[in-house]
Amino acid sequence: MDHRLQRVAILCDVPLLRRGIQHALSAAADLQLEIFSSKGGETALKRKSESALPDIVILVPSTFDVIHEGISYLHHRGCRVIVLSSSAIQCDAMTAIHAGARGYLDHDVEESELLTAIRTVACNRTYISANLTQLLGVNASITERERQILELLAAGHTDREIARKLQISEHTVHSHLDRLRAKTGLRRRADLTRLALKHGMPK
């Protein structure tokens, strides 16, 4: 866990929802909040220097038409984006993740899970609500390299052993595992192993 104070910006155009998120997070001593409407917040963030940008941005999209651009911009400026959405459409979730979002949550999420997601993302990991994992699909977006890593994982190999067998760095193994967690919503190693076994890996 990253124990330093996390600067969290909330971008939301719905005043009641915006206040609700603020209330849910206000008691967390490790979070420093900035609250914006989406339009005003995007402008404010563009004017900030790199050092003044928030660590994490909670984005509540009013439409997915331009979400790819917004997430990609924030991601490339070094912000970790968590999307809090009412959309349970696969293409919307995948659009957000492919654009660089590190979290994707249903807008009905409980306060405790929102805090867990923020703290998970603060540690440079990904978080997807458990009830949304199925909509992302399992097989469609797994690359051949990710499949190889899943097969070795299911066979009981450590990250170091996987790196040696595939002739890649251990850091690269970790990066692939993070992407697999983002795509599947499965955060525990045991869950990824069960996923591999369920889909016939290793063969």
CSV table of C-alpha atoms in Angstrom, one decimal:
chain,number,residue,atom,x,y,z
A,1,MET,CA,0.0,0.0,0.0
A,2,ASP,CA,1.2,3.5,-0.9
A,3,HIS,CA,1.0,5.3,2.5
A,4,ARG,CA,1.5,8.8,1.3
A,5,LEU,CA,-1.5,11.2,1.1
A,6,GLN,CA,-3.4,10.6,-2.2
A,7,ARG,CA,-4.7,13.6,-4.1
A,8,VAL,CA,-8.1,12.5,-5.5
A,9,ALA,CA,-10.1,14.6,-8.0
A,10,ILE,CA,-13.8,13.8,-8.5
A,11,LEU,CA,-15.2,14.7,-12.0
A,12,CYS,CA,-19.0,14.5,-12.0
A,13,ASP,CA,-21.8,16.6,-13.5
A,14,VAL,CA,-24.5,15.3,-11.2
A,15,PRO,CA,-24.5,17.5,-8.1
A,16,LEU,CA,-26.2,14.9,-5.8
A,17,LEU,CA,-23.9,12.1,-6.9
A,18,ARG,CA,-20.9,14.4,-6.6
A,19,ARG,CA,-21.8,15.3,-3.0
A,20,GLY,CA,-22.4,11.6,-2.3
A,21,ILE,CA,-19.0,10.5,-3.4
A,22,GLN,CA,-17.4,13.4,-1.5
A,23,HIS,CA,-19.3,12.4,1.6
A,24,ALA,CA,-18.2,8.7,1.2
A,25,LEU,CA,-14.5,9.7,0.9
A,26,SER,CA,-14.3,12.7,3.3
A,27,ALA,CA,-13.5,10.7,6.4
A,28,ALA,CA,-10.5,8.9,4.8
A,29,ALA,CA,-7.4,10.5,6.4
A,30,ASP,CA,-5.2,9.3,3.5
A,31,LEU,CA,-7.2,11.1,0.8
A,32,GLN,CA,-7.1,14.8,-0.2
A,33,LEU,CA,-10.2,15.6,-2.3
A,34,GLU,CA,-10.8,18.1,-5.1
A,35,ILE,CA,-14.4,18.3,-6.4
A,36,PHE,CA,-15.3,19.4,-9.9
A,37,SER,CA,-18.1,19.3,-12.4
A,38,SER,CA,-16.8,17.3,-15.4
A,39,LYS,CA,-16.5,20.2,-17.8
A,40,GLY,CA,-15.0,22.6,-15.3
A,41,GLY,CA,-12.8,19.9,-13.9
A,42,GLU,CA,-11.3,19.0,-17.3
A,43,THR,CA,-10.4,22.7,-17.9
A,44,ALA,CA,-8.9,23.0,-14.4
A,45,LEU,CA,-6.8,19.9,-14.7
A,46,LYS,CA,-5.5,21.0,-18.1
A,47,ARG,CA,-4.2,24.2,-16.5
A,48,LYS,CA,-2.4,22.4,-13.7
A,49,SER,CA,1.3,21.7,-13.8
A,50,GLU,CA,2.4,18.0,-13.7
A,51,SER,CA,3.4,18.3,-10.0
A,52,ALA,CA,0.0,19.8,-9.1
A,53,LEU,CA,-2.1,17.1,-10.8
A,54,PRO,CA,-4.1,14.7,-8.7
A,55,ASP,CA,-2.8,11.1,-8.2
A,56,ILE,CA,-6.2,9.6,-8.9
A,57,VAL,CA,-9.2,10.9,-10.9
A,58,ILE,CA,-12.7,9.4,-10.2
A,59,LEU,CA,-14.5,10.1,-13.5
A,60,VAL,CA,-18.3,9.8,-13.6
A,61,PRO,CA,-19.1,10.0,-17.4
A,62,SER,CA,-22.3,11.6,-18.6
A,63,THR,CA,-21.7,10.0,-22.0
A,64,PHE,CA,-19.2,7.5,-23.4
A,65,ASP,CA,-19.0,9.4,-26.7
A,66,VAL,CA,-15.8,11.2,-25.6
A,67,ILE,CA,-14.6,9.1,-22.7
A,68,HIS,CA,-11.7,7.6,-24.6
A,69,GLU,CA,-10.2,11.0,-25.2
A,70,GLY,CA,-10.6,12.2,-21.6
A,71,ILE,CA,-9.2,9.0,-20.0
A,72,SER,CA,-6.3,8.9,-22.5
A,73,TYR,CA,-5.4,12.5,-21.8
A,74,LEU,CA,-5.5,12.0,-18.0
A,75,HIS,CA,-3.6,8.7,-18.3
A,76,HIS,CA,-0.8,10.2,-20.3
A,77,ARG,CA,-0.5,13.1,-17.8
A,78,GLY,CA,0.2,10.6,-15.1
A,79,CYS,CA,-3.3,10.4,-13.4
A,80,ARG,CA,-4.7,7.0,-12.5
A,81,VAL,CA,-8.4,7.0,-13.6
A,82,ILE,CA,-11.2,5.2,-12.0
A,83,VAL,CA,-14.5,5.2,-14.0
A,84,LEU,CA,-17.6,5.1,-11.9
A,85,SER,CA,-20.4,4.3,-14.4
A,86,SER,CA,-24.0,3.2,-14.7
A,87,SER,CA,-23.0,1.4,-18.0
A,88,ALA,CA,-22.9,-2.3,-18.0
A,89,ILE,CA,-22.2,-2.5,-21.7
A,90,GLN,CA,-19.1,-4.5,-22.7
A,91,CYS,CA,-17.8,-2.0,-25.3
A,92,ASP,CA,-18.0,0.9,-22.7
A,93,ALA,CA,-16.0,-1.0,-20.1
A,94,MET,CA,-13.4,-2.1,-22.7
A,95,THR,CA,-13.2,1.4,-24.1
A,96,ALA,CA,-12.4,2.8,-20.7
A,97,ILE,CA,-9.8,0.2,-19.9
A,98,HIS,CA,-8.1,0.4,-23.3
A,99,ALA,CA,-7.9,4.1,-22.9
A,100,GLY,CA,-5.9,3.7,-19.7
A,101,ALA,CA,-8.5,3.5,-16.9
A,102,ARG,CA,-7.1,1.6,-13.9
A,103,GLY,CA,-10.5,1.0,-12.3
A,104,TYR,CA,-14.1,0.5,-13.5
A,105,LEU,CA,-16.9,0.4,-11.0
A,106,ASP,CA,-20.6,0.2,-11.1
A,107,HIS,CA,-22.2,3.4,-9.8
A,108,ASP,CA,-24.1,1.3,-7.2
A,109,VAL,CA,-20.8,0.4,-5.6
A,110,GLU,CA,-20.7,0.5,-1.7
A,111,GLU,CA,-18.5,3.1,0.0
A,112,SER,CA,-16.1,0.4,1.3
A,113,GLU,CA,-15.5,-0.9,-2.2
A,114,LEU,CA,-14.9,2.5,-3.6
A,115,LEU,CA,-12.2,3.1,-0.9
A,116,THR,CA,-10.7,-0.3,-1.7
A,117,ALA,CA,-10.6,0.5,-5.4
A,118,ILE,CA,-8.9,3.9,-4.8
A,119,ARG,CA,-6.3,2.3,-2.5
A,120,THR,CA,-5.7,-0.6,-5.0
A,121,VAL,CA,-5.2,1.8,-7.8
A,122,ALA,CA,-2.9,4.0,-5.7
A,123,CYS,CA,-0.6,0.9,-5.5
A,124,ASN,CA,-0.4,0.9,-9.3
A,125,ARG,CA,-2.8,-2.1,-9.6
A,126,THR,CA,-6.2,-2.4,-11.3
A,127,TYR,CA,-9.6,-2.8,-9.8
A,128,ILE,CA,-12.9,-3.8,-11.5
A,129,SER,CA,-16.2,-4.3,-9.6
A,130,ALA,CA,-16.8,-8.0,-9.2
A,131,ASN,CA,-20.3,-7.7,-10.7
A,132,LEU,CA,-18.8,-6.3,-13.9
A,133,THR,CA,-16.1,-8.9,-14.5
A,134,GLN,CA,-18.3,-11.1,-16.7
A,135,LEU,CA,-19.3,-8.3,-19.1
A,136,LEU,CA,-15.6,-7.8,-20.0
A,137,GLY,CA,-15.4,-11.3,-21.5
A,138,VAL,CA,-12.5,-13.7,-20.8
A,139,ASN,CA,-11.1,-15.0,-24.0
A,140,ALA,CA,-11.7,-12.2,-26.5
A,141,SER,CA,-8.9,-9.9,-25.5
A,142,ILE,CA,-6.3,-12.2,-24.0
A,143,THR,CA,-3.1,-12.0,-26.1
A,144,GLU,CA,-0.9,-15.1,-26.9
A,145,ARG,CA,1.7,-13.9,-24.4
A,146,GLU,CA,-0.9,-13.5,-21.7
A,147,ARG,CA,-2.2,-17.0,-22.5
A,148,GLN,CA,1.3,-18.4,-22.1
A,149,ILE,CA,1.7,-16.7,-18.7
A,150,LEU,CA,-1.7,-18.0,-17.6
A,151,GLU,CA,-0.8,-21.6,-18.6
A,152,LEU,CA,2.5,-21.4,-16.6
A,153,LEU,CA,0.6,-19.8,-13.7
A,154,ALA,CA,-1.9,-22.7,-13.7
A,155,ALA,CA,1.0,-25.2,-13.8
A,156,GLY,CA,2.2,-23.7,-10.5
A,157,HIS,CA,5.2,-21.7,-11.6
A,158,THR,CA,6.4,-18.6,-9.8
A,159,ASP,CA,6.8,-15.2,-11.5
A,160,ARG,CA,10.6,-15.7,-11.6
A,161,GLU,CA,10.2,-19.2,-13.2
A,162,ILE,CA,7.7,-17.8,-15.8
A,163,ALA,CA,10.1,-15.0,-16.7
A,164,ARG,CA,12.9,-17.5,-17.2
A,165,LYS,CA,10.9,-19.9,-19.2
A,166,LEU,CA,9.6,-17.2,-21.5
A,167,GLN,CA,12.9,-15.3,-21.6
A,168,ILE,CA,11.4,-12.1,-20.4
A,169,SER,CA,12.0,-10.0,-17.3
A,170,GLU,CA,10.1,-10.5,-14.1
A,171,HIS,CA,8.8,-6.9,-14.4
A,172,THR,CA,7.3,-7.8,-17.8
A,173,VAL,CA,5.6,-10.8,-16.2
A,174,HIS,CA,4.1,-8.5,-13.6
A,175,SER,CA,2.9,-6.0,-16.3
A,176,HIS,CA,1.2,-8.8,-18.1
A,177,LEU,CA,-0.5,-10.1,-14.9
A,178,ASP,CA,-1.7,-6.5,-14.2
A,179,ARG,CA,-3.3,-6.3,-17.7
A,180,LEU,CA,-4.9,-9.7,-17.1
A,181,ARG,CA,-6.4,-8.4,-13.8
A,182,ALA,CA,-7.7,-5.4,-15.7
A,183,LYS,CA,-9.3,-7.4,-18.4
A,184,THR,CA,-10.8,-10.1,-16.2
A,185,GLY,CA,-11.4,-8.3,-12.9
A,186,LEU,CA,-9.7,-11.2,-11.1
A,187,ARG,CA,-7.3,-9.7,-8.6
A,188,ARG,CA,-6.0,-12.7,-6.7
A,189,ARG,CA,-3.4,-15.1,-8.1
A,190,ALA,CA,-5.7,-18.1,-7.2
A,191,ASP,CA,-8.6,-16.6,-9.2
A,192,LEU,CA,-6.4,-16.3,-12.3
A,193,THR,CA,-5.2,-19.9,-11.8
A,194,ARG,CA,-8.9,-21.1,-11.6
A,195,LEU,CA,-9.6,-19.0,-14.8
A,196,ALA,CA,-6.8,-20.8,-16.6
A,197,LEU,CA,-7.9,-24.2,-15.5
A,198,LYS,CA,-11.5,-23.5,-16.4
A,199,HIS,CA,-10.5,-22.6,-20.0
A,200,GLY,CA,-8.3,-25.7,-20.4
A,201,MET,CA,-4.9,-24.2,-19.5
A,202,PRO,CA,-2.4,-25.8,-19.3
A,203,LYS,CA,-3.2,-28.2,-22.2
